[in-house]
Amino acid sequence: NAGVTQTPKFQVLKTGQSMTLQCAQDMNHEYMSWYRQDPGMGLRLIHYSVGAGITDQGEVPNGYNVSRSTTEDFPLRLLSAAPSQTSVYFCASSYSTGYNEQFFGPGTRLTVL
Amino acid sequence: DQQVKQNSPSLSVQEGRISILNCDYTNSMFDYFLWYKKYPAEGPTFLISISSIKDKNEDGRFTVFLNKSAKHLSLHIVPSQPGDSAVYFCAASLGDGAQKLVFGQGTRLTINP
């Protein structure tokens, strides 16, 4: 099992550009989520999905879109990147909701100039 | 408004001694608490958790203590080993499982030989 994979590992964007951060898991997990980590602030939940076709907002959803067309993939879209979106982004998955451990991907470091 | 706080950004401990990492929270509705460990360039990995109905949970060298009246939890690592050097995040959940987490800022633990 590859677990949770994220691409790219690093990305530099200019203000106003769009891009998609990819996340995939091969553990047949129903639940997937996106967090961002900023210095001195810990991880904050952006969006999450409890299954294919179902998504919802987390704590800091503004500026990001998600969709979940398959169980395996949960891409995060930045429609018009802003410097405030410079961060490290982590995707996570778990077997289902409830008290199940979340598995995190290695992260994508994004810089917006 | 930081609902979960780790007030020590860093901690240095000698190998073989006890490491104690602390975490405070403000929301009394949190009912499940977790500790995650993170190495550089990797995603966080689950370490140990505790339900609010307990005051202690132990797993090998790791013990988590919960003091609900003080809204405080701590992670004890005994004995500390060089491989324990990492950033440790405290996280809390609002009664709906272990997915939508609120994280603390993290504490960098360094174990010195």
PDB file of C-alpha atoms in Angstrom:
ATOM      1  CA  ASN A   1       0.000   0.000   0.000  1.00  0.00           C
ATOM      2  CA  ALA A   2       1.280   3.463  -0.874  1.00  0.00           C
ATOM      3  CA  GLY A   3      -0.978   4.990   1.789  1.00  0.00           C
ATOM      4  CA  VAL A   4      -1.813   8.655   1.220  1.00  0.00           C
ATOM      5  CA  THR A   5       0.087  10.279  -1.636  1.00  0.00           C
ATOM      6  CA  GLN A   6       0.239  13.959  -2.505  1.00  0.00           C
ATOM      7  CA  THR A   7       1.540  15.722  -5.597  1.00  0.00           C
ATOM      8  CA  PRO A   8       3.368  17.930  -6.151  1.00  0.00           C
ATOM      9  CA  LYS A   9       5.776  18.080  -3.204  1.00  0.00           C
ATOM     10  CA  PHE A  10       6.651  21.723  -3.906  1.00  0.00           C
ATOM     11  CA  GLN A  11       4.949  24.432  -5.967  1.00  0.00           C
ATOM     12  CA  VAL A  12       5.532  28.130  -6.574  1.00  0.00           C
ATOM     13  CA  LEU A  13       2.661  30.181  -7.965  1.00  0.00           C
ATOM     14  CA  LYS A  14       2.140  33.791  -8.858  1.00  0.00           C
ATOM     15  CA  THR A  15      -0.773  35.709  -7.372  1.00  0.00           C
ATOM     16  CA  GLY A  16      -3.923  35.013  -9.343  1.00  0.00           C
ATOM     17  CA  GLN A  17      -2.820  31.686 -10.804  1.00  0.00           C
ATOM     18  CA  SER A  18      -4.871  28.576 -10.257  1.00  0.00           C
ATOM     19  CA  MET A  19      -3.759  25.064  -9.484  1.00  0.00           C
ATOM     20  CA  THR A  20      -4.897  21.729  -8.109  1.00  0.00           C
ATOM     21  CA  LEU A  21      -3.184  19.851  -5.318  1.00  0.00           C
ATOM     22  CA  GLN A  22      -3.641  16.139  -5.792  1.00  0.00           C
ATOM     23  CA  CYS A  23      -4.353  13.631  -3.038  1.00  0.00           C
ATOM     24  CA  ALA A  24      -4.931   9.918  -3.434  1.00  0.00           C
ATOM     25  CA  GLN A  25      -5.241   6.994  -1.031  1.00  0.00           C
ATOM     26  CA  ASP A  26      -5.256   3.274  -1.727  1.00  0.00           C
ATOM     27  CA  MET A  27      -6.677   2.096   1.600  1.00  0.00           C
ATOM     28  CA  ASN A  28     -10.356   2.276   0.560  1.00  0.00           C
ATOM     29  CA  HIS A  29     -10.937   4.953   3.188  1.00  0.00           C
ATOM     30  CA  GLU A  30     -14.275   6.739   3.149  1.00  0.00           C
ATOM     31  CA  TYR A  31     -13.172   9.859   4.977  1.00  0.00           C
ATOM     32  CA  MET A  32     -10.672  12.323   3.483  1.00  0.00           C
ATOM     33  CA  SER A  33      -9.666  15.824   4.469  1.00  0.00           C
ATOM     34  CA  TRP A  34      -7.337  18.713   3.738  1.00  0.00           C
ATOM     35  CA  TYR A  35      -5.397  20.708   6.344  1.00  0.00           C
ATOM     36  CA  ARG A  36      -3.012  23.600   6.060  1.00  0.00           C
ATOM     37  CA  GLN A  37      -0.114  24.181   8.409  1.00  0.00           C
ATOM     38  CA  ASP A  38       1.225  27.667   9.008  1.00  0.00           C
ATOM     39  CA  PRO A  39       4.138  28.609  11.283  1.00  0.00           C
ATOM     40  CA  GLY A  40       3.061  28.892  14.908  1.00  0.00           C
ATOM     41  CA  MET A  41      -0.524  27.862  14.183  1.00  0.00           C
ATOM     42  CA  GLY A  42      -0.715  24.093  13.954  1.00  0.00           C
ATOM     43  CA  LEU A  43      -2.896  22.397  11.346  1.00  0.00           C
ATOM     44  CA  ARG A  44      -6.273  23.838  10.353  1.00  0.00           C
ATOM     45  CA  LEU A  45      -9.033  21.953   8.553  1.00  0.00           C
ATOM     46  CA  ILE A  46      -9.918  23.333   5.106  1.00  0.00           C
ATOM     47  CA  HIS A  47     -12.443  20.847   3.639  1.00  0.00           C
ATOM     48  CA  TYR A  48     -13.434  17.266   4.267  1.00  0.00           C
ATOM     49  CA  SER A  49     -15.401  14.467   2.644  1.00  0.00           C
ATOM     50  CA  VAL A  50     -17.247  11.566   4.280  1.00  0.00           C
ATOM     51  CA  GLY A  51     -17.558   9.671   1.012  1.00  0.00           C
ATOM     52  CA  ALA A  52     -17.668   9.971  -2.767  1.00  0.00           C
ATOM     53  CA  GLY A  53     -19.925  12.825  -3.814  1.00  0.00           C
ATOM     54  CA  ILE A  54     -20.090  14.373  -0.332  1.00  0.00           C
ATOM     55  CA  THR A  55     -17.931  17.300   0.763  1.00  0.00           C
ATOM     56  CA  ASP A  56     -18.183  19.941   3.470  1.00  0.00           C
ATOM     57  CA  GLN A  57     -16.316  22.951   4.765  1.00  0.00           C
ATOM     58  CA  GLY A  58     -13.877  22.974   7.625  1.00  0.00           C
ATOM     59  CA  GLU A  59     -12.463  25.845   9.631  1.00  0.00           C
ATOM     60  CA  VAL A  60     -10.723  27.779   6.804  1.00  0.00           C
ATOM     61  CA  PRO A  61     -12.484  26.974   3.475  1.00  0.00           C
ATOM     62  CA  ASN A  62     -12.310  30.378   1.745  1.00  0.00           C
ATOM     63  CA  GLY A  63     -10.310  30.371  -1.478  1.00  0.00           C
ATOM     64  CA  TYR A  64     -10.420  26.596  -1.889  1.00  0.00           C
ATOM     65  CA  ASN A  65     -12.689  24.178  -3.727  1.00  0.00           C
ATOM     66  CA  VAL A  66     -12.897  20.415  -3.458  1.00  0.00           C
ATOM     67  CA  SER A  67     -14.750  17.571  -5.114  1.00  0.00           C
ATOM     68  CA  ARG A  68     -14.850  13.829  -4.479  1.00  0.00           C
ATOM     69  CA  SER A  69     -15.810  11.877  -7.568  1.00  0.00           C
ATOM     70  CA  THR A  70     -14.077   8.650  -6.475  1.00  0.00           C
ATOM     71  CA  THR A  71     -13.260   7.057  -3.132  1.00  0.00           C
ATOM     72  CA  GLU A  72      -9.539   7.255  -3.879  1.00  0.00           C
ATOM     73  CA  ASP A  73      -9.047  10.891  -4.906  1.00  0.00           C
ATOM     74  CA  PHE A  74      -9.689  14.193  -3.164  1.00  0.00           C
ATOM     75  CA  PRO A  75      -8.155  17.129  -5.069  1.00  0.00           C
ATOM     76  CA  LEU A  76      -7.898  20.625  -3.601  1.00  0.00           C
ATOM     77  CA  ARG A  77      -8.299  23.528  -6.039  1.00  0.00           C
ATOM     78  CA  LEU A  78      -6.999  27.052  -5.606  1.00  0.00           C
ATOM     79  CA  LEU A  79      -8.971  29.164  -8.072  1.00  0.00           C
ATOM     80  CA  SER A  80      -6.989  32.405  -7.727  1.00  0.00           C
ATOM     81  CA  ALA A  81      -3.940  32.018  -5.519  1.00  0.00           C
ATOM     82  CA  ALA A  82      -3.113  34.690  -2.935  1.00  0.00           C
ATOM     83  CA  PRO A  83       0.056  35.152  -0.836  1.00  0.00           C
ATOM     84  CA  SER A  84      -2.023  34.295   2.258  1.00  0.00           C
ATOM     85  CA  GLN A  85      -2.338  30.772   0.853  1.00  0.00           C
ATOM     86  CA  THR A  86       1.395  30.185   1.187  1.00  0.00           C
ATOM     87  CA  SER A  87       1.462  27.166   3.469  1.00  0.00           C
ATOM     88  CA  VAL A  88       2.130  23.458   3.766  1.00  0.00           C
ATOM     89  CA  TYR A  89      -0.924  21.420   2.801  1.00  0.00           C
ATOM     90  CA  PHE A  90      -1.644  17.984   4.197  1.00  0.00           C
ATOM     91  CA  CYS A  91      -4.208  15.504   2.983  1.00  0.00           C
ATOM     92  CA  ALA A  92      -5.493  12.844   5.394  1.00  0.00           C
ATOM     93  CA  SER A  93      -7.785   9.852   5.261  1.00  0.00           C
ATOM     94  CA  SER A  94      -9.425   7.433   7.668  1.00  0.00           C
ATOM     95  CA  TYR A  95     -11.503   4.289   7.353  1.00  0.00           C
ATOM     96  CA  SER A  96     -14.683   6.124   8.233  1.00  0.00           C
ATOM     97  CA  THR A  97     -15.981   8.690  10.630  1.00  0.00           C
ATOM     98  CA  GLY A  98     -15.892   7.758  14.279  1.00  0.00           C
ATOM     99  CA  TYR A  99     -12.833   7.118  16.368  1.00  0.00           C
ATOM    100  CA  ASN A 100     -10.613   5.909  13.561  1.00  0.00           C
ATOM    101  CA  GLU A 101      -7.017   6.975  13.128  1.00  0.00           C
ATOM    102  CA  GLN A 102      -6.305   9.469  10.366  1.00  0.00           C
ATOM    103  CA  PHE A 103      -3.379   8.810   8.051  1.00  0.00           C
ATOM    104  CA  PHE A 104      -1.623  11.858   6.653  1.00  0.00           C
ATOM    105  CA  GLY A 105       0.195  12.333   3.373  1.00  0.00           C
ATOM    106  CA  PRO A 106       3.708  13.853   3.219  1.00  0.00           C
ATOM    107  CA  GLY A 107       2.461  17.341   2.373  1.00  0.00           C
ATOM    108  CA  THR A 108       2.730  19.900  -0.428  1.00  0.00           C
ATOM    109  CA  ARG A 109       4.701  23.061   0.251  1.00  0.00           C
ATOM    110  CA  LEU A 110       3.076  25.918  -1.671  1.00  0.00           C
ATOM    111  CA  THR A 111       4.525  29.400  -2.098  1.00  0.00           C
ATOM    112  CA  VAL A 112       2.448  32.172  -3.660  1.00  0.00           C
ATOM    113  CA  LEU A 113       4.436  35.207  -4.800  1.00  0.00           C
TER     114      LEU A 113
ATOM    115  CA  ASP B   1      -8.879  32.299  19.078  1.00  0.00           C
ATOM    116  CA  GLN B   2      -6.618  29.324  19.691  1.00  0.00           C
ATOM    117  CA  GLN B   3      -8.785  26.642  21.295  1.00  0.00           C
ATOM    118  CA  VAL B   4      -5.893  24.212  21.724  1.00  0.00           C
ATOM    119  CA  LYS B   5      -2.592  25.619  22.929  1.00  0.00           C
ATOM    120  CA  GLN B   6       0.865  24.179  23.299  1.00  0.00           C
ATOM    121  CA  ASN B   7       2.733  26.928  25.090  1.00  0.00           C
ATOM    122  CA  SER B   8       6.197  25.418  24.804  1.00  0.00           C
ATOM    123  CA  PRO B   9       7.527  25.721  21.242  1.00  0.00           C
ATOM    124  CA  SER B  10      10.483  23.505  22.091  1.00  0.00           C
ATOM    125  CA  LEU B  11      11.743  21.064  24.704  1.00  0.00           C
ATOM    126  CA  SER B  12      15.144  19.466  25.128  1.00  0.00           C
ATOM    127  CA  VAL B  13      15.539  16.252  27.162  1.00  0.00           C
ATOM    128  CA  GLN B  14      18.418  13.891  27.828  1.00  0.00           C
ATOM    129  CA  GLU B  15      18.189  10.381  26.440  1.00  0.00           C
ATOM    130  CA  GLY B  16      16.735   7.957  28.976  1.00  0.00           C
ATOM    131  CA  ARG B  17      14.926  10.670  30.947  1.00  0.00           C
ATOM    132  CA  ILE B  18      11.219  11.477  30.923  1.00  0.00           C
ATOM    133  CA  SER B  19       9.808  13.899  28.345  1.00  0.00           C
ATOM    134  CA  ILE B  20       6.633  15.748  29.319  1.00  0.00           C
ATOM    135  CA  LEU B  21       4.737  17.673  26.674  1.00  0.00           C
ATOM    136  CA  ASN B  22       1.827  19.850  27.719  1.00  0.00           C
ATOM    137  CA  CYS B  23      -1.368  21.006  26.055  1.00  0.00           C
ATOM    138  CA  ASP B  24      -4.185  23.268  27.262  1.00  0.00           C
ATOM    139  CA  TYR B  25      -7.634  23.702  25.741  1.00  0.00           C
ATOM    140  CA  THR B  26     -10.440  26.169  26.214  1.00  0.00           C
ATOM    141  CA  ASN B  27     -13.520  24.413  24.804  1.00  0.00           C
ATOM    142  CA  SER B  28     -15.148  22.177  27.401  1.00  0.00           C
ATOM    143  CA  MET B  29     -17.120  20.437  24.619  1.00  0.00           C
ATOM    144  CA  PHE B  30     -14.009  18.635  23.355  1.00  0.00           C
ATOM    145  CA  ASP B  31     -14.500  14.964  24.128  1.00  0.00           C
ATOM    146  CA  TYR B  32     -11.559  13.231  22.461  1.00  0.00           C
ATOM    147  CA  PHE B  33      -7.899  14.145  22.443  1.00  0.00           C
ATOM    148  CA  LEU B  34      -5.007  12.903  20.353  1.00  0.00           C
ATOM    149  CA  TRP B  35      -1.266  13.307  20.030  1.00  0.00           C
ATOM    150  CA  TYR B  36       0.430  13.248  16.651  1.00  0.00           C
ATOM    151  CA  LYS B  37       4.152  13.076  15.953  1.00  0.00           C
ATOM    152  CA  LYS B  38       5.748  14.702  12.930  1.00  0.00           C
ATOM    153  CA  TYR B  39       9.188  14.267  11.422  1.00  0.00           C
ATOM    154  CA  PRO B  40      10.550  16.831   8.927  1.00  0.00           C
ATOM    155  CA  ALA B  41       9.212  16.474   5.378  1.00  0.00           C
ATOM    156  CA  GLU B  42       6.648  13.900   6.501  1.00  0.00           C
ATOM    157  CA  GLY B  43       3.001  14.067   7.463  1.00  0.00           C
ATOM    158  CA  PRO B  44       1.885  13.722  11.090  1.00  0.00           C
ATOM    159  CA  THR B  45       1.453  10.189  12.399  1.00  0.00           C
ATOM    160  CA  PHE B  46      -0.971   9.190  15.135  1.00  0.00           C
ATOM    161  CA  LEU B  47       0.642   8.405  18.463  1.00  0.00           C
ATOM    162  CA  ILE B  48      -1.934   7.999  21.221  1.00  0.00           C
ATOM    163  CA  SER B  49      -5.408   9.215  22.149  1.00  0.00           C
ATOM    164  CA  ILE B  50      -7.690   9.565  25.148  1.00  0.00           C
ATOM    165  CA  SER B  51     -11.416   9.908  25.604  1.00  0.00           C
ATOM    166  CA  SER B  52     -12.761  12.553  27.960  1.00  0.00           C
ATOM    167  CA  ILE B  53     -14.264   9.842  30.159  1.00  0.00           C
ATOM    168  CA  LYS B  54     -10.767   8.666  31.087  1.00  0.00           C
ATOM    169  CA  ASP B  55      -7.906  10.394  32.860  1.00  0.00           C
ATOM    170  CA  LYS B  56      -5.054   8.213  31.635  1.00  0.00           C
ATOM    171  CA  ASN B  57      -4.161   6.089  28.642  1.00  0.00           C
ATOM    172  CA  GLU B  58      -0.931   4.162  28.253  1.00  0.00           C
ATOM    173  CA  ASP B  59       0.746   2.598  25.229  1.00  0.00           C
ATOM    174  CA  GLY B  60       4.252   1.307  25.792  1.00  0.00           C
ATOM    175  CA  ARG B  61       6.576   4.230  26.540  1.00  0.00           C
ATOM    176  CA  PHE B  62       3.801   6.760  25.920  1.00  0.00           C
ATOM    177  CA  THR B  63       1.197   7.844  28.454  1.00  0.00           C
ATOM    178  CA  VAL B  64      -1.371  10.587  28.048  1.00  0.00           C
ATOM    179  CA  PHE B  65      -2.966  12.213  31.088  1.00  0.00           C
ATOM    180  CA  LEU B  66      -6.150  14.260  30.971  1.00  0.00           C
ATOM    181  CA  ASN B  67      -7.224  16.743  33.658  1.00  0.00           C
ATOM    182  CA  LYS B  68     -10.679  17.911  32.616  1.00  0.00           C
ATOM    183  CA  SER B  69     -11.140  20.370  35.448  1.00  0.00           C
ATOM    184  CA  ALA B  70      -7.934  22.148  34.445  1.00  0.00           C
ATOM    185  CA  LYS B  71      -8.568  21.626  30.715  1.00  0.00           C
ATOM    186  CA  HIS B  72      -5.069  20.245  30.434  1.00  0.00           C
ATOM    187  CA  LEU B  73      -3.487  17.179  28.962  1.00  0.00           C
ATOM    188  CA  SER B  74       0.060  15.966  28.887  1.00  0.00           C
ATOM    189  CA  LEU B  75       2.093  13.363  27.055  1.00  0.00           C
ATOM    190  CA  HIS B  76       4.777  11.491  28.965  1.00  0.00           C
ATOM    191  CA  ILE B  77       7.508   9.596  27.146  1.00  0.00           C
ATOM    192  CA  VAL B  78       9.583   7.262  29.312  1.00  0.00           C
ATOM    193  CA  PRO B  79      12.381   6.566  28.641  1.00  0.00           C
ATOM    194  CA  SER B  80      13.084   9.115  25.933  1.00  0.00           C
ATOM    195  CA  GLN B  81      15.014   7.882  22.908  1.00  0.00           C
ATOM    196  CA  PRO B  82      16.815   9.766  20.111  1.00  0.00           C
ATOM    197  CA  GLY B  83      14.150   8.611  17.621  1.00  0.00           C
ATOM    198  CA  ASP B  84      11.563  10.511  19.656  1.00  0.00           C
ATOM    199  CA  SER B  85      13.032  13.801  18.409  1.00  0.00           C
ATOM    200  CA  ALA B  86      10.183  15.295  16.386  1.00  0.00           C
ATOM    201  CA  VAL B  87       7.399  17.866  16.538  1.00  0.00           C
ATOM    202  CA  TYR B  88       4.451  16.757  18.657  1.00  0.00           C
ATOM    203  CA  PHE B  89       0.957  18.085  18.034  1.00  0.00           C
ATOM    204  CA  CYS B  90      -1.902  17.917  20.458  1.00  0.00           C
ATOM    205  CA  ALA B  91      -5.368  17.741  18.841  1.00  0.00           C
ATOM    206  CA  ALA B  92      -8.959  17.729  20.051  1.00  0.00           C
ATOM    207  CA  SER B  93     -12.310  16.673  18.639  1.00  0.00           C
ATOM    208  CA  LEU B  94     -15.776  18.091  19.244  1.00  0.00           C
ATOM    209  CA  GLY B  95     -17.728  14.926  19.850  1.00  0.00           C
ATOM    210  CA  ASP B  96     -17.996  13.520  16.357  1.00  0.00           C
ATOM    211  CA  GLY B  97     -15.096  11.144  16.124  1.00  0.00           C
ATOM    212  CA  ALA B  98     -11.428  11.626  15.379  1.00  0.00           C
ATOM    213  CA  GLN B  99     -11.650  13.383  12.044  1.00  0.00           C
ATOM    214  CA  LYS B 100     -12.489  17.086  12.369  1.00  0.00           C
ATOM    215  CA  LEU B 101      -9.604  17.987  14.619  1.00  0.00           C
ATOM    216  CA  VAL B 102      -8.439  21.221  16.206  1.00  0.00           C
ATOM    217  CA  PHE B 103      -4.664  21.210  16.528  1.00  0.00           C
ATOM    218  CA  GLY B 104      -2.248  22.958  18.825  1.00  0.00           C
ATOM    219  CA  GLN B 105       0.791  24.781  17.495  1.00  0.00           C
ATOM    220  CA  GLY B 106       3.184  21.917  18.146  1.00  0.00           C
ATOM    221  CA  THR B 107       6.199  21.378  20.416  1.00  0.00           C
ATOM    222  CA  ARG B 108       9.579  20.450  18.987  1.00  0.00           C
ATOM    223  CA  LEU B 109      11.147  17.757  21.175  1.00  0.00           C
ATOM    224  CA  THR B 110      14.881  17.171  20.975  1.00  0.00           C
ATOM    225  CA  ILE B 111      16.400  14.169  22.719  1.00  0.00           C
ATOM    226  CA  ASN B 112      20.084  14.647  23.451  1.00  0.00           C
ATOM    227  CA  PRO B 113      22.425  11.639  23.697  1.00  0.00           C
TER     228      PRO B 113
END
